[in-house]
Short mmCIF file of C-alpha atoms in Angstrom, two decimals:
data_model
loop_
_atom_site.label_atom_id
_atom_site.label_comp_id
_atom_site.label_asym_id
_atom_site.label_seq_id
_atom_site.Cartn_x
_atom_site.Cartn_y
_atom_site.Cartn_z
CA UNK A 1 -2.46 2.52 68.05
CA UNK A 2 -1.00 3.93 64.66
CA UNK A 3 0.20 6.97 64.25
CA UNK A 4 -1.70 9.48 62.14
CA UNK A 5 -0.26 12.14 59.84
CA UNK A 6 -2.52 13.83 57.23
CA UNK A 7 -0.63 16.08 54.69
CA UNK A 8 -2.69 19.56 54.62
CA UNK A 9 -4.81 20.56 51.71
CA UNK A 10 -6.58 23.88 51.23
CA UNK A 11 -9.40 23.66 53.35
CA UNK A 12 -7.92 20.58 55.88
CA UNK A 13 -4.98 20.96 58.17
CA UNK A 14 -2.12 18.87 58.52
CA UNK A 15 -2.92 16.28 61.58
CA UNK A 16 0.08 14.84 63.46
CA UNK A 17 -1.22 12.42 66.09
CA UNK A 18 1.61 10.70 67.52
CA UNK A 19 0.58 8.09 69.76
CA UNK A 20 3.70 6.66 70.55
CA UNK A 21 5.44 10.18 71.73
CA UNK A 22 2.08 11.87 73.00
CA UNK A 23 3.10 14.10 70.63
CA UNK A 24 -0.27 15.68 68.86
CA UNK A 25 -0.96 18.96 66.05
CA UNK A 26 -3.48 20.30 64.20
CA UNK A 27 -1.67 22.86 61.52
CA UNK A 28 -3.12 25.27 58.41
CA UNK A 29 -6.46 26.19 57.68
CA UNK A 30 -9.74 23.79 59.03
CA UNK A 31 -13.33 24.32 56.45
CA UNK A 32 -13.03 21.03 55.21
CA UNK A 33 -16.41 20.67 53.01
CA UNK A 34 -17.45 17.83 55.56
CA UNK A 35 -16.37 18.46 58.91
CA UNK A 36 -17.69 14.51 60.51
CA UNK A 37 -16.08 13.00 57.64
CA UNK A 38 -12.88 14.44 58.02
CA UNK A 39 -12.48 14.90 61.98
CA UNK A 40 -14.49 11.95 62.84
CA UNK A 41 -12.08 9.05 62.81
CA UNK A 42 -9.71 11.28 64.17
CA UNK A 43 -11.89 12.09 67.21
CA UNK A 44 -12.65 8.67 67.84
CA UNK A 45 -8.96 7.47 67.86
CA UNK A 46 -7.69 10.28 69.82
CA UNK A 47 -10.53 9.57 72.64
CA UNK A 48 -9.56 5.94 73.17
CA UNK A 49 -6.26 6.90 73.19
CA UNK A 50 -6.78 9.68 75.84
CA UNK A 51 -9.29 7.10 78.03
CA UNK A 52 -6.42 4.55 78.24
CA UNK A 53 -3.29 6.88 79.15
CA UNK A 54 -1.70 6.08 82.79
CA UNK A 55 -2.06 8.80 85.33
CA UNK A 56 2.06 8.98 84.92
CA UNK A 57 1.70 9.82 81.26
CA UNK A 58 2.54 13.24 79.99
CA UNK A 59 0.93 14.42 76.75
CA UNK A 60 1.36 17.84 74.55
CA UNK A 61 -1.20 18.90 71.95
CA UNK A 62 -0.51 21.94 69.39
CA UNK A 63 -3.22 24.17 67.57
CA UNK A 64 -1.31 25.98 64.91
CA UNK A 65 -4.42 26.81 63.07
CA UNK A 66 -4.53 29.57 60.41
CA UNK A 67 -8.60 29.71 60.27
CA UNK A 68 -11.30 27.38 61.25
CA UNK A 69 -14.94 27.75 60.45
CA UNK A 70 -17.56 27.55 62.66
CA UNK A 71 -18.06 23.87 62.24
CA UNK A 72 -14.47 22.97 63.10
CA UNK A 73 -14.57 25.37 66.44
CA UNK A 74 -16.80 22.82 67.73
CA UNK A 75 -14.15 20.20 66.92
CA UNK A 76 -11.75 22.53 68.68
CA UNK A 77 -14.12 22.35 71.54
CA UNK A 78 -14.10 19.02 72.19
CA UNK A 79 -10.56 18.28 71.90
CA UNK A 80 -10.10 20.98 74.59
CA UNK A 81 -12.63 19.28 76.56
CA UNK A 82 -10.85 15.76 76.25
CA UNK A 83 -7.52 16.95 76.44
CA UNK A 84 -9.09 18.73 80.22
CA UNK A 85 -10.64 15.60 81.44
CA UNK A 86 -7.17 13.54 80.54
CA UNK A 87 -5.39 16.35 82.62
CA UNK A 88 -8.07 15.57 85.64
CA UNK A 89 -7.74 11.65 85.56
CA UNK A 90 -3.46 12.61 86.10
CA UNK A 91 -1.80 12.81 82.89
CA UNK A 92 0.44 15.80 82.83
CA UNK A 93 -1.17 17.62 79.47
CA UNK A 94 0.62 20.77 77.50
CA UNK A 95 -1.34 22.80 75.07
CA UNK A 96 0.26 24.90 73.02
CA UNK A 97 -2.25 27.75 71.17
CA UNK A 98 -0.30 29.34 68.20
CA UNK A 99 -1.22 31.79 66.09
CA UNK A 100 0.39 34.71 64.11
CA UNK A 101 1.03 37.79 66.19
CA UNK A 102 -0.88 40.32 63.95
CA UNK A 103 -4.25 37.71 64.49
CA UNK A 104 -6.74 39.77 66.64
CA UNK A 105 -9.05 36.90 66.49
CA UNK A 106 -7.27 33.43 67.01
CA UNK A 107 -6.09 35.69 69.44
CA UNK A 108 -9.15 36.00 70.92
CA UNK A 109 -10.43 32.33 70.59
CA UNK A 110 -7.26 30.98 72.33
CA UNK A 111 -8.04 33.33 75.10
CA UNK A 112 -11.33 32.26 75.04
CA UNK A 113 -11.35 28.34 74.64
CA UNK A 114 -8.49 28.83 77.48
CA UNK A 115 -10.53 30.25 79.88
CA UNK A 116 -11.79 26.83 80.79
CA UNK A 117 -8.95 24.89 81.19
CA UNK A 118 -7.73 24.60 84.74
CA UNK A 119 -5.51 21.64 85.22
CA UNK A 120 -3.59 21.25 81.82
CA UNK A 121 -1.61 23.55 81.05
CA UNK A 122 -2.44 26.46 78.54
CA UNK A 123 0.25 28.06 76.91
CA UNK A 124 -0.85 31.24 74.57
CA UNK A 125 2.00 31.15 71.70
CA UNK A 126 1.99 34.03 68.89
CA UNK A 127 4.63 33.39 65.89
CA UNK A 128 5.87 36.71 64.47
CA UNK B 1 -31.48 47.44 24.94
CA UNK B 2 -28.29 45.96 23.60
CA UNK B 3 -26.45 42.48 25.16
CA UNK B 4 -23.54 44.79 26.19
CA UNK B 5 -26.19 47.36 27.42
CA UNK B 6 -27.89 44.82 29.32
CA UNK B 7 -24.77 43.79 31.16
CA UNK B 8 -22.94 46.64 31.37
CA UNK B 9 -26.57 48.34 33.63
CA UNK B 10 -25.81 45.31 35.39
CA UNK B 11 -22.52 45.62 36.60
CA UNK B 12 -22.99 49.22 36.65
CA UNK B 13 -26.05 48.74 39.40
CA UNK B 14 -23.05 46.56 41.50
CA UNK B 15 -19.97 48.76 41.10
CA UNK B 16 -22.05 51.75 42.35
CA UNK B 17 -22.75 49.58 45.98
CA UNK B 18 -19.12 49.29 46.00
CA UNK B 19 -19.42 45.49 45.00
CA UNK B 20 -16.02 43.59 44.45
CA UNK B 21 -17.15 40.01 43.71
CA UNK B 22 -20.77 38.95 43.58
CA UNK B 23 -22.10 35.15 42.29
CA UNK B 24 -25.93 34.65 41.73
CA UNK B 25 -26.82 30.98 40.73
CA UNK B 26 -26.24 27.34 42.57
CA UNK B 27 -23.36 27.09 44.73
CA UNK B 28 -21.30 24.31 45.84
CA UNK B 29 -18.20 23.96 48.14
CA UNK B 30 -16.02 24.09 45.04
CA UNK B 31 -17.42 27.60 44.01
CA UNK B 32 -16.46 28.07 48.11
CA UNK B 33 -13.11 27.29 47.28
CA UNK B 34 -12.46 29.37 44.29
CA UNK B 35 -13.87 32.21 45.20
CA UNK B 36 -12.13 32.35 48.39
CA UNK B 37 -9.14 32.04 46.92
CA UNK B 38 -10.07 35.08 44.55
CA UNK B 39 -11.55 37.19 47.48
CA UNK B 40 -7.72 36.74 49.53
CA UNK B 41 -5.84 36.85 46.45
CA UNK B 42 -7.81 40.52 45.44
CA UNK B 43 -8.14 42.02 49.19
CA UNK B 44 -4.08 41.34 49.16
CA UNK B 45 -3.55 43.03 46.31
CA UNK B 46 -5.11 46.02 47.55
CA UNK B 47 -3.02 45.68 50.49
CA UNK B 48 -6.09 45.29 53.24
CA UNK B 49 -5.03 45.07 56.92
CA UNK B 50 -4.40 40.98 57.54
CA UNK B 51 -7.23 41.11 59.88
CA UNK B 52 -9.70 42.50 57.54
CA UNK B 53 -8.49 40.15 54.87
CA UNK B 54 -9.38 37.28 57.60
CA UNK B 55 -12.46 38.73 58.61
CA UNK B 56 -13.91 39.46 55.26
CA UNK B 57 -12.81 35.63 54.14
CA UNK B 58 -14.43 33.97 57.32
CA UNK B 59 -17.72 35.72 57.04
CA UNK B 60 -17.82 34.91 53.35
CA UNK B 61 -17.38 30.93 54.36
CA UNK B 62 -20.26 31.04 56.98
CA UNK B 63 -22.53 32.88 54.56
CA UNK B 64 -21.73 30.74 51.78
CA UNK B 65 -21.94 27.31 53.88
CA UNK B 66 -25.77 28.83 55.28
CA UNK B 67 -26.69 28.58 51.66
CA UNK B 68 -25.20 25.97 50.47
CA UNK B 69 -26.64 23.64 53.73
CA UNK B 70 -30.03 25.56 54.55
CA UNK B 71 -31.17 27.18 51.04
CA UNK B 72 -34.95 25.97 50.85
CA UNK B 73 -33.72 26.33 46.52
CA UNK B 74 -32.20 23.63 45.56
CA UNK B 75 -31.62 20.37 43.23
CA UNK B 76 -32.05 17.44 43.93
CA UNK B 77 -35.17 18.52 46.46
CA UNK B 78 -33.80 16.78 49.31
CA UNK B 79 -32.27 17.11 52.72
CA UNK B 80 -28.81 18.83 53.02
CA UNK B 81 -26.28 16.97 51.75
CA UNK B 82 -22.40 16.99 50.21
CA UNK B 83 -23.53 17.14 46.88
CA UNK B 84 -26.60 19.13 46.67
CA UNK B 85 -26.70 22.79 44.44
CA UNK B 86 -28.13 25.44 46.79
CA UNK B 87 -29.40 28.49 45.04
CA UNK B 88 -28.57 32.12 46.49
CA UNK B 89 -26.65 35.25 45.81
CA UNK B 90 -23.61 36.30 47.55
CA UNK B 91 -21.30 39.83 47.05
CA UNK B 92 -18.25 41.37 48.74
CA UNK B 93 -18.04 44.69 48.38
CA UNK B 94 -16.47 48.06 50.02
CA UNK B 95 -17.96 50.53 52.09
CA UNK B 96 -15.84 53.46 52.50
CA UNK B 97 -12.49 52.16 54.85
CA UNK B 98 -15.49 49.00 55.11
CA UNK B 99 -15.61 45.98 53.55
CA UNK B 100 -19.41 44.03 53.68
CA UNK B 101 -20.45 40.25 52.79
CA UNK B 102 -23.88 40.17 52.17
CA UNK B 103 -25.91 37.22 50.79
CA UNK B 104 -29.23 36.15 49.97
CA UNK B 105 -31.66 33.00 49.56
CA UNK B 106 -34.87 31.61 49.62
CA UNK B 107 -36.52 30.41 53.08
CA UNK B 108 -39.61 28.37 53.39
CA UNK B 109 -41.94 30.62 55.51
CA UNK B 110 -42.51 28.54 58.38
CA UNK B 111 -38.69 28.70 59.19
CA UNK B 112 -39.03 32.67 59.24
CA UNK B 113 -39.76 33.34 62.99
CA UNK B 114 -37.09 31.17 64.40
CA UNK B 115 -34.82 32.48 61.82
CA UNK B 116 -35.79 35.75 62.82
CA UNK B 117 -35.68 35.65 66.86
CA UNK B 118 -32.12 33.97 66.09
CA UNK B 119 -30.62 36.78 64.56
CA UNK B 120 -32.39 39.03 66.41
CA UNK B 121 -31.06 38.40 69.83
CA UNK B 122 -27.39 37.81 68.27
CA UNK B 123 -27.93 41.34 66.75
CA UNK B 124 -28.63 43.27 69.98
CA UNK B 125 -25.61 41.61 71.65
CA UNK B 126 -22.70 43.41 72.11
CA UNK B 127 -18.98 41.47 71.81
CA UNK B 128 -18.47 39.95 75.14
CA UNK B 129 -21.61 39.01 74.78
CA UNK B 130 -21.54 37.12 71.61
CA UNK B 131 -18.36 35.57 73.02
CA UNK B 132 -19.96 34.20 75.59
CA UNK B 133 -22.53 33.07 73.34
CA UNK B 134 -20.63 32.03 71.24
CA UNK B 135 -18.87 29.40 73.98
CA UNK B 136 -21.99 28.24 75.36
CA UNK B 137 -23.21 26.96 72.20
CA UNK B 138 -19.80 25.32 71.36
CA UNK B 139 -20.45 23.11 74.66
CA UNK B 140 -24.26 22.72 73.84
CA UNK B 141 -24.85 24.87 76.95
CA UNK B 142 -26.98 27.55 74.58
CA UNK B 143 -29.21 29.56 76.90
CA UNK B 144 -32.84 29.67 76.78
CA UNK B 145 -34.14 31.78 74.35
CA UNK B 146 -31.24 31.73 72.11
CA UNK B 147 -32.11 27.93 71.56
CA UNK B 148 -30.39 26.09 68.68
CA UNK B 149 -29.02 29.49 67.47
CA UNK B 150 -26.47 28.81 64.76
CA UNK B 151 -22.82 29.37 65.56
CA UNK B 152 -22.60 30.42 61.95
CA UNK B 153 -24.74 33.25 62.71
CA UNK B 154 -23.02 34.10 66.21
CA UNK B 155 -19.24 33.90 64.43
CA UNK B 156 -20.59 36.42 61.68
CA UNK B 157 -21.70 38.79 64.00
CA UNK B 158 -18.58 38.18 66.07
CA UNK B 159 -16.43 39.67 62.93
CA UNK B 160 -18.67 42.23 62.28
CA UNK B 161 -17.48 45.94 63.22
CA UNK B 162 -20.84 46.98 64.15
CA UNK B 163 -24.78 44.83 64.45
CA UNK B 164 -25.43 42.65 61.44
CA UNK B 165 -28.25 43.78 59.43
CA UNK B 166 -31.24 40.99 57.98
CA UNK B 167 -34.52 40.62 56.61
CA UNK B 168 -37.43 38.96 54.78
CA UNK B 169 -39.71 39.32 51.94
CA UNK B 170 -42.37 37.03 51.78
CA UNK B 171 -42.31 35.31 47.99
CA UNK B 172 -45.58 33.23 47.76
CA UNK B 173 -47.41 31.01 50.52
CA UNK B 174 -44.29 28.69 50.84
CA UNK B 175 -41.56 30.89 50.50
CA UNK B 176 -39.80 34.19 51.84
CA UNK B 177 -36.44 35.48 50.65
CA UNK B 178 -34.01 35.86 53.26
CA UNK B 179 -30.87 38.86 53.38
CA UNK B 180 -28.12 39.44 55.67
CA UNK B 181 -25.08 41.77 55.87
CA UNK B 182 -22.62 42.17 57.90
CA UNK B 183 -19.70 45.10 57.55
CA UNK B 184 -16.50 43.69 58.37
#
């Protein structure tokens, strides 16, 4: 599969998926005006990348998001779901939650979506 | 009464609720945009703690997005969409150490009692909660009783220092007009 990389805007993040490297980010702020539009292909081509990984393969994914909207938490959501179920079927799976130090609430939501996530590994990351 | 007269009871009527910004008329997600940037760019200035600045900016996106995607006023007359105009009202204002979003728009009537047992369920929860909430609707595992309610509504209330406050006024025999405010 091709590798992805999406320069940020505004209201999008930058998106590094690196299929070759299992090397994946999400970075900057996430209200795009049309959440299916913009996350939609990505979704898809993560989650037939993820559903054909080896139970050998090892995999890291990085949220280093500044805000997302209520929308994109969904989005958020199922990535963390995916990223679980690849962890279950043997892949060795990394995620990295960052988010500035003084951030009560990305705080918070890391804590929260990480909670749920037994076999990959959730590391909680804050960047002074 | 005078134009400037006119305008200056106007803006009088806002600066004494403590109003900052405040936009009446359609709305699209470029309006979002600009006046988000104006609402960061002004709370900075006034050097507001980071995580009111974030709080005050997020609960201006889901209020404006509500209007914007559920206003029943809007041109063309036709299901949500990208392009639409959504009529409503919006300000950002300060309430002592405070800061409030509040906004405003019409609802057709019929929507009023779901709107209503919505919001008021999310209001009487406290913040664990309205995390947990908050999580069960992200995994479409809502709980009876709560059904369908919006995660716009439950992330408000999440950044909100104490219960969100709503109502309605009824308009005509189609419409109501439809308030919330939450104090950051």
């Amino acid at each position: 599969m091709d590798n992805i990389y999406i320069n940020s805007t505004d209201r999008t993040p930058e998106v590094d998926f690196n299929f070759t490297s299992n090397h994946f980010s999400l970075r900057g702020e996430s209200y795009p005006e049309d959440v299916p539009t913009f996350f939609g292909p990505l979704m898809t081509a993560f989650s037939k990348h993820v559903k054909s990984l080896d139970g050998g393969s090892s995999l890291e994914f990085n949220f280093e998001l500044l805000y997302f909207n209520s929308t994109s938490a969904k989005v958020v959501m199922n990535l963390l779901e995916l990223l679980e179920a690849t962890a279950s079927n043997g892949a060795v799976v990394t995620i990295n939650w960052r988010f500035a130090a003084d951030d009560d609430n990305m705080q918070e939501l890391g804590e929260e979506f990480g909670e749920d996530i037994k076999i990959a590994r959730f590391n909680m990351c804050p960047m002074t | 009464m005078s134009l400037a007269q006119k305008h200056f009871q106007i803006r009088e009527l806002l600066h004494d609720q403590g109003v900052i910004f405040c936009y009446s008329g359609f709305m699209t997600e470029g309006i979002l945009s600009g006046i988000g940037q104006a609402i960061k760019h002004k709370m900075t200035l006034e050097s507001a703690d980071a995580n009111a600045v974030r709080g005050v900016f997020s609960v201006f996106v889901e209020q404006m997005q509500n209007i914007i995607r559920y206003s029943a006023e809007r041109e063309p007359e036709a299901p949500p969409e990208r392009s639409v105009l959504s009529y409503g009202t919006l300000a950002v204002g300060r309430e002592g150490k405070h800061f409030f979003v509040t906004c405003g728009n019409k609802v057709k009537r019929d929507d009023v009692p779901r709107l209503q047992e919505q919001l008021t369920v999310i209001q009487q929860l406290d913040h664990d909660s309205l995390k947990e909430l908050h999580k069960q609707i992200l995994k479409g595992e809502a709980p009876p009783g709560s059904k369908g309610a919006g995660v716009g509504f439950v992330d408000i209330a999440r950044r909100a220092s104490r219960p969100i406050e709503f109502d309605f006024v009824e308009l005509d025999q189609h419409y109501a007009f439809f308030s919330l405010k939450a104090v950051i």
